Short mmCIF file of N, CA and C in Angstrom, two decimals:
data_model
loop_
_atom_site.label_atom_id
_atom_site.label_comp_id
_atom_site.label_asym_id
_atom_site.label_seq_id
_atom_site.Cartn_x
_atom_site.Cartn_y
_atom_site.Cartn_z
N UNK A 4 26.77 -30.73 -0.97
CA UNK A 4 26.32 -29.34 -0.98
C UNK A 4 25.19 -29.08 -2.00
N UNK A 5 24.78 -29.75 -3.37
CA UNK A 5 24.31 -29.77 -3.99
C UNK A 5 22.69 -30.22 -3.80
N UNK A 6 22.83 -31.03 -2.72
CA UNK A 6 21.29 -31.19 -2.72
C UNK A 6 20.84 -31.06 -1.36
N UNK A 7 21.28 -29.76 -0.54
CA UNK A 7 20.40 -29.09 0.38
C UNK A 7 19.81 -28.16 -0.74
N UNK A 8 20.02 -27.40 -1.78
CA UNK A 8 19.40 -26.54 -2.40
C UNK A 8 18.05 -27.20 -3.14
N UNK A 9 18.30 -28.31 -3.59
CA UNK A 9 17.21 -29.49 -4.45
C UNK A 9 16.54 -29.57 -3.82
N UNK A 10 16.82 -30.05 -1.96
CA UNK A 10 16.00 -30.49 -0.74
C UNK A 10 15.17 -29.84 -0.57
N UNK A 11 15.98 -28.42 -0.84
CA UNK A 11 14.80 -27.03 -0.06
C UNK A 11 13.55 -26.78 -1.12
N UNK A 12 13.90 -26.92 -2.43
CA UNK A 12 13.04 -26.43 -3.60
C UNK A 12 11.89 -27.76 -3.46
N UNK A 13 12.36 -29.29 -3.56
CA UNK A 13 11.42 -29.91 -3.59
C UNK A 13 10.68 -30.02 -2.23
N UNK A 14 10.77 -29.65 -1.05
CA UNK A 14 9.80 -29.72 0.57
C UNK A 14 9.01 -28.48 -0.10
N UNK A 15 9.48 -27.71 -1.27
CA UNK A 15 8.19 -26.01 -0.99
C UNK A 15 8.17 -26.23 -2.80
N UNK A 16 7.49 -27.16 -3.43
CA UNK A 16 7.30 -27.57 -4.89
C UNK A 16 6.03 -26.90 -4.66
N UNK A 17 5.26 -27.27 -4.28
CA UNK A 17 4.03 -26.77 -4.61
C UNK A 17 4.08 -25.03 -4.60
N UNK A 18 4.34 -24.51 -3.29
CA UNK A 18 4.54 -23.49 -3.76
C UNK A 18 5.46 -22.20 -4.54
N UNK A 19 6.32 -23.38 -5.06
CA UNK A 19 6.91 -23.06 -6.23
C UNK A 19 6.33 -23.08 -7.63
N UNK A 20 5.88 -23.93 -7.86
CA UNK A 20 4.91 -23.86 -9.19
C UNK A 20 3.25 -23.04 -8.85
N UNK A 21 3.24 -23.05 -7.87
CA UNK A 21 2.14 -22.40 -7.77
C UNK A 21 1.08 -21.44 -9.15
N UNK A 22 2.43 -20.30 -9.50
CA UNK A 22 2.14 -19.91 -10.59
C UNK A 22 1.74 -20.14 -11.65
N UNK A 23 2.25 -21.66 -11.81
CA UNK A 23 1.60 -21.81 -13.42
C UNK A 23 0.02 -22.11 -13.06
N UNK A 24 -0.21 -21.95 -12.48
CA UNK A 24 -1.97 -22.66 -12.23
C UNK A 24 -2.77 -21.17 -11.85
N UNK A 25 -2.08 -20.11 -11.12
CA UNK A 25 -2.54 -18.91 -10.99
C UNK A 25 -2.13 -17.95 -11.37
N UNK A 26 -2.46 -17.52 -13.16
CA UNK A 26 -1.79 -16.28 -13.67
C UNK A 26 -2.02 -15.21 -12.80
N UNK A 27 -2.46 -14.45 -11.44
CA UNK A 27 -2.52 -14.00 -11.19
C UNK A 27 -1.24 -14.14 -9.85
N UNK A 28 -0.31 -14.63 -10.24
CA UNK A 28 0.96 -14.71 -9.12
C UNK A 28 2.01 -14.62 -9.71
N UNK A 29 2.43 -13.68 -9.41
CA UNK A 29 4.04 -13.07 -9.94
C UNK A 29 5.39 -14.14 -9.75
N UNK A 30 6.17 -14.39 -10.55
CA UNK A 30 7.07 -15.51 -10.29
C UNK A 30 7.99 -14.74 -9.84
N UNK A 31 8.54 -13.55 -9.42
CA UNK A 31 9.07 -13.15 -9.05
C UNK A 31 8.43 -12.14 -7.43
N UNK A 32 9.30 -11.51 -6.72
CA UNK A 32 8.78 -10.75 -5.97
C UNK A 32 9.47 -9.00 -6.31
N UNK A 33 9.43 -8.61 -7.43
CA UNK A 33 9.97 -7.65 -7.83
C UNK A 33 9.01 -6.20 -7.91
N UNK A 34 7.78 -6.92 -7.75
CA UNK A 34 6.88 -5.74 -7.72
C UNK A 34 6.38 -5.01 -6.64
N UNK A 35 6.71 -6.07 -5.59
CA UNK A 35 6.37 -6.08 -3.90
C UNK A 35 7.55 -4.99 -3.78
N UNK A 36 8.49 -5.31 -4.05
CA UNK A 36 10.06 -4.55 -3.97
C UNK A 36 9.68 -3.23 -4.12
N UNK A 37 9.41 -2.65 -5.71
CA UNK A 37 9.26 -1.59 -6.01
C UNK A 37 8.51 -0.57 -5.17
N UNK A 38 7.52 -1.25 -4.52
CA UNK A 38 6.43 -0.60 -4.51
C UNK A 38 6.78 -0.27 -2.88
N UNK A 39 7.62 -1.03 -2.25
CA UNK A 39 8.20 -0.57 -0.87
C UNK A 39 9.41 0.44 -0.93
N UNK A 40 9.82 0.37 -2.09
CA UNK A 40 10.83 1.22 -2.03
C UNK A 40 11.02 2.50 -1.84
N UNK A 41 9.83 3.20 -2.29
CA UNK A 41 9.99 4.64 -1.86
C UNK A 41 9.53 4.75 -0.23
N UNK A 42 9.32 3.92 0.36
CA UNK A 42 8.87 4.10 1.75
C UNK A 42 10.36 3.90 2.56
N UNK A 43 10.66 3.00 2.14
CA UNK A 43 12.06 2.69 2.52
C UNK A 43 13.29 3.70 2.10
N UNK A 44 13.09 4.71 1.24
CA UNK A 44 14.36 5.53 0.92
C UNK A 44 14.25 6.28 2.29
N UNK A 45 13.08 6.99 2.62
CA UNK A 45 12.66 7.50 3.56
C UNK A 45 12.84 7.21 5.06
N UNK A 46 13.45 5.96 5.17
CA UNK A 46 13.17 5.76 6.51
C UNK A 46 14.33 6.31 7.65
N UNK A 47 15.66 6.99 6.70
CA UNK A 47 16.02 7.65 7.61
C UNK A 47 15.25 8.94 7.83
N UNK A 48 14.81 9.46 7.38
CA UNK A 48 13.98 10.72 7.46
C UNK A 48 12.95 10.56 8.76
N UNK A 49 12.79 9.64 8.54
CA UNK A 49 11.80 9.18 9.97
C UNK A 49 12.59 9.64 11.77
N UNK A 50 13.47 9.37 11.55
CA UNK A 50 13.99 9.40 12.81
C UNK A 50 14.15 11.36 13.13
N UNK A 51 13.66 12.04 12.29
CA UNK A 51 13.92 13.40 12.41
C UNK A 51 12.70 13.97 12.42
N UNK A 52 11.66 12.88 13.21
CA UNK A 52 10.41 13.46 12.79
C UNK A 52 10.06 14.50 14.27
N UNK A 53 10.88 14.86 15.15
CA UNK A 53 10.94 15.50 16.27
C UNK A 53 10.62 14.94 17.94
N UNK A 54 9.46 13.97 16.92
CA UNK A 54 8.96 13.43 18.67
C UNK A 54 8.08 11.97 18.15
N UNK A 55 7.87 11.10 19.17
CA UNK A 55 7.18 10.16 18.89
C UNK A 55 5.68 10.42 18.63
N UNK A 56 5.15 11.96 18.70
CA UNK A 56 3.87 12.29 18.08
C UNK A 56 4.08 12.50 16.77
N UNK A 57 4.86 13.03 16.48
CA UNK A 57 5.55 13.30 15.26
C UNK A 57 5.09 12.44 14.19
N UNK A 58 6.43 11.49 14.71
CA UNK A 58 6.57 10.21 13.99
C UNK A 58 5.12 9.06 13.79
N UNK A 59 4.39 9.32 14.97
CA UNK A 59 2.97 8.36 14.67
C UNK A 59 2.07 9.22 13.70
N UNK A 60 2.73 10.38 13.50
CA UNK A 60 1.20 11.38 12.65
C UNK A 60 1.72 11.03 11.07
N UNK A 61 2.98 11.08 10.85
CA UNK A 61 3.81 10.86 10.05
C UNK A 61 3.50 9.43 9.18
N UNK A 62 3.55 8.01 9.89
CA UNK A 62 2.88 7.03 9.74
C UNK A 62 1.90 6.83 9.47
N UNK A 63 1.03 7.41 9.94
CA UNK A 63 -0.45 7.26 9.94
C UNK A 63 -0.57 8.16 8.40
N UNK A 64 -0.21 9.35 7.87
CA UNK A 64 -0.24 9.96 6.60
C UNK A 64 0.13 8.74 5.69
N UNK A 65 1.00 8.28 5.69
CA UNK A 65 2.06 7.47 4.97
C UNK A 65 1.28 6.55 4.42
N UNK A 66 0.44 6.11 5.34
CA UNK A 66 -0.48 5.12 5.49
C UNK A 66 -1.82 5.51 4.36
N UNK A 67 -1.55 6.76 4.73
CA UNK A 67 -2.92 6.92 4.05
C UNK A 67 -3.14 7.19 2.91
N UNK A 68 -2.20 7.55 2.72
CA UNK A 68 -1.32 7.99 0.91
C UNK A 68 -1.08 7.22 0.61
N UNK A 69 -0.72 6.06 1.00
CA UNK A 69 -0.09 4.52 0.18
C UNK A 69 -1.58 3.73 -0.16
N UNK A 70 -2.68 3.83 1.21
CA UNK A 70 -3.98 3.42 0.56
C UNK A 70 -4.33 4.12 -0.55
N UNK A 71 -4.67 5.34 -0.69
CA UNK A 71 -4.99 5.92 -1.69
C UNK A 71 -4.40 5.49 -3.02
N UNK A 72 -3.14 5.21 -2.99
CA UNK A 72 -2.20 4.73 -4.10
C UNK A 72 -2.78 2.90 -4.67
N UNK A 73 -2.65 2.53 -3.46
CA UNK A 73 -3.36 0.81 -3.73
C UNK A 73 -4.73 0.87 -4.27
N UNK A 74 -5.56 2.11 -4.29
CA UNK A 74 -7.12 2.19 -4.77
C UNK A 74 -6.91 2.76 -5.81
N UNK A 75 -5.85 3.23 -6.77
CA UNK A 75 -5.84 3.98 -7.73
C UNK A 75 -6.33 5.30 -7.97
N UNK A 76 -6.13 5.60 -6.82
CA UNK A 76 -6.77 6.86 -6.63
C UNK A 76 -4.97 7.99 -6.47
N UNK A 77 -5.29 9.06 -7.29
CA UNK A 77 -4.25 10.19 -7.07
C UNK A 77 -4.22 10.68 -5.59
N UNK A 78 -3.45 10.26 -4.31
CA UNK A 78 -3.29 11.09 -3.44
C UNK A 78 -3.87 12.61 -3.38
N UNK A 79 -2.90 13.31 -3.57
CA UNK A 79 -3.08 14.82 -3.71
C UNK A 79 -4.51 14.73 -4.60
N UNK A 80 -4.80 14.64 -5.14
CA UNK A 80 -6.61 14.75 -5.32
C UNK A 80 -8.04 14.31 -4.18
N UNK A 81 -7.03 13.02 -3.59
CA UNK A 81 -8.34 12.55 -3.02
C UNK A 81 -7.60 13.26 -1.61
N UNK A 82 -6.60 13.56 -1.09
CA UNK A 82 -6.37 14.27 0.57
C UNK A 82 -7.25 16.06 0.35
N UNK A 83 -6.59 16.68 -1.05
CA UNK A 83 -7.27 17.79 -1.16
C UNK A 83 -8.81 17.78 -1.20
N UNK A 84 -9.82 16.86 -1.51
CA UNK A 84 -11.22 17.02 -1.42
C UNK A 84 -11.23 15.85 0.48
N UNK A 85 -10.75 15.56 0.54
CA UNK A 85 -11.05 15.06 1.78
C UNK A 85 -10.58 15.63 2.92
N UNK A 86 -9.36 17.13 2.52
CA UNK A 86 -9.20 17.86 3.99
C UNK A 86 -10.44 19.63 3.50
N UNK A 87 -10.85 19.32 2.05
CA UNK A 87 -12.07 20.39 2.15
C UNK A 87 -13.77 19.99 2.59
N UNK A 88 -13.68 18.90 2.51
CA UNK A 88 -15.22 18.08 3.25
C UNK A 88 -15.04 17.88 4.22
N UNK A 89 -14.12 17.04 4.86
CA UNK A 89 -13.97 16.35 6.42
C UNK A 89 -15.36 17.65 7.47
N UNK A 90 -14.84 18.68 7.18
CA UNK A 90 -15.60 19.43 8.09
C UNK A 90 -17.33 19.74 8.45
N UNK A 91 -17.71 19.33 6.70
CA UNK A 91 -19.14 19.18 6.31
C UNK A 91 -19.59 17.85 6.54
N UNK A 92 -19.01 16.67 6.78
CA UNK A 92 -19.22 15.83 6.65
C UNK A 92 -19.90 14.67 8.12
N UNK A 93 -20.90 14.50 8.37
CA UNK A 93 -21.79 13.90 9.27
C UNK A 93 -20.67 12.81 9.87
N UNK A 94 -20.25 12.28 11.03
CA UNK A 94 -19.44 11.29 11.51
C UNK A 94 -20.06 9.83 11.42
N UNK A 95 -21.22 9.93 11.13
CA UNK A 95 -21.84 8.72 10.40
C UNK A 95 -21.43 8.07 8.84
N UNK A 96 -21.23 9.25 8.52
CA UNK A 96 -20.41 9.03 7.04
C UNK A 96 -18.74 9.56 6.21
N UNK A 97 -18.34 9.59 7.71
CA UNK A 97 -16.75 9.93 7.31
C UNK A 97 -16.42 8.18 6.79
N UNK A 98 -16.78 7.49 6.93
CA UNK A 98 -15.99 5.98 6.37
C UNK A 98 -16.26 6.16 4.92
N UNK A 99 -17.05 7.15 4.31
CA UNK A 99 -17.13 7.83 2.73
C UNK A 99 -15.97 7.92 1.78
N UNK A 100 -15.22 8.87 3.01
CA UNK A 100 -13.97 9.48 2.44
C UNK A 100 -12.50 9.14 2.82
N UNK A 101 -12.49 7.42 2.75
CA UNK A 101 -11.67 6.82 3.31
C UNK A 101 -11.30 6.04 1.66
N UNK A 102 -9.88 5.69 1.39
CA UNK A 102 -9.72 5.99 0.05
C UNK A 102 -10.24 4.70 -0.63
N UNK A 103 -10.90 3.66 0.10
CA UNK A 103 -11.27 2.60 -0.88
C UNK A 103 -13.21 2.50 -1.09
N UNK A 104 -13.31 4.01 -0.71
CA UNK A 104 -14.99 4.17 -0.46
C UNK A 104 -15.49 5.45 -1.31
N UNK A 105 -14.06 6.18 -1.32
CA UNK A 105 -14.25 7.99 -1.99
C UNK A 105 -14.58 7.82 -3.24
N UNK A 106 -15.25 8.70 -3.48
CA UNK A 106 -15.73 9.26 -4.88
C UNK A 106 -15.36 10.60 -5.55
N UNK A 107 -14.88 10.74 -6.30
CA UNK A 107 -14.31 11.90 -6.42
C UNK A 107 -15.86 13.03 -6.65
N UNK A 108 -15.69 14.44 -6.76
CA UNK A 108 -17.01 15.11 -6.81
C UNK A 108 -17.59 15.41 -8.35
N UNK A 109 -16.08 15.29 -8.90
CA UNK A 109 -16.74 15.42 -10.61
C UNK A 109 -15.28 14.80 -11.34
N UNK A 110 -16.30 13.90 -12.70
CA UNK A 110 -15.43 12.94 -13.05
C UNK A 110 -14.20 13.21 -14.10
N UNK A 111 -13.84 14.53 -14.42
CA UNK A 111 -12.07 14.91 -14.02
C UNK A 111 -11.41 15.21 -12.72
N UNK A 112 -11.98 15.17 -11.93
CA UNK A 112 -11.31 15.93 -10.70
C UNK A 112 -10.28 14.61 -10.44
N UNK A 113 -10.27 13.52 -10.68
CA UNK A 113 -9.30 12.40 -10.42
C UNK A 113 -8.56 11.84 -11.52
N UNK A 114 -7.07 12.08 -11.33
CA UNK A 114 -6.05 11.82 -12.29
C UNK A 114 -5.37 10.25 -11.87
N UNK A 115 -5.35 9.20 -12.34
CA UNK A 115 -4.70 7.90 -12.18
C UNK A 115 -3.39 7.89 -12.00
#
């Protein structure tokens, strides 16, 4: 019993040590965790979203708030200047105000 566990670690060595050669790789997966977790408390909430339009508009927000979050950008700052422009804004250059392109309009208006 002892060395199917040895077996398994040494066939995936490499990418087990991986880390020490790339400080930029977490030896754990605890941060991946966190960071799904509030999506996941939620997911019964999902099923009460009324209708399958619902639920895809619902997603698609979710989506877009979690980008915003991965760009370091404050949600509620960058949806509030992007549902008051969207309307001024040329369809040539809505990919502007998409959250890994936005700029905020003045440099307090964005809280980290």
């Amino acid at each position: 019993p002892v060395s199917e566990p040895v077996d398994y670690m040494l066939k995936r060595w490499d990418g087990f040590t991986s880390f020490l050669e790339d400080g930029r790789i977490c030896l754990t997966n605890n941060a991946a965790e966190r960071a799904l977790r509030g999506f996941a408390l939620g997911r019964k909430s999902w099923l009460f979203a009324g209708s399958d339009r619902g639920a895809e508009r619902a997603a698609f927000m979710a989506t877009l708030i979690m980008s915003a979050k991965l760009n370091d950008i404050d949600p509620q700052v960058w949806l509030a200047d992007v549902l008051t422009s969207i309307a001024d804004t040329p369809i040539s250059r809505l990919e502007q105000l998409l959250p890994w392109n936005w700029k905020p309009k003045t440099l307090g208006a964005q809280a980290a």
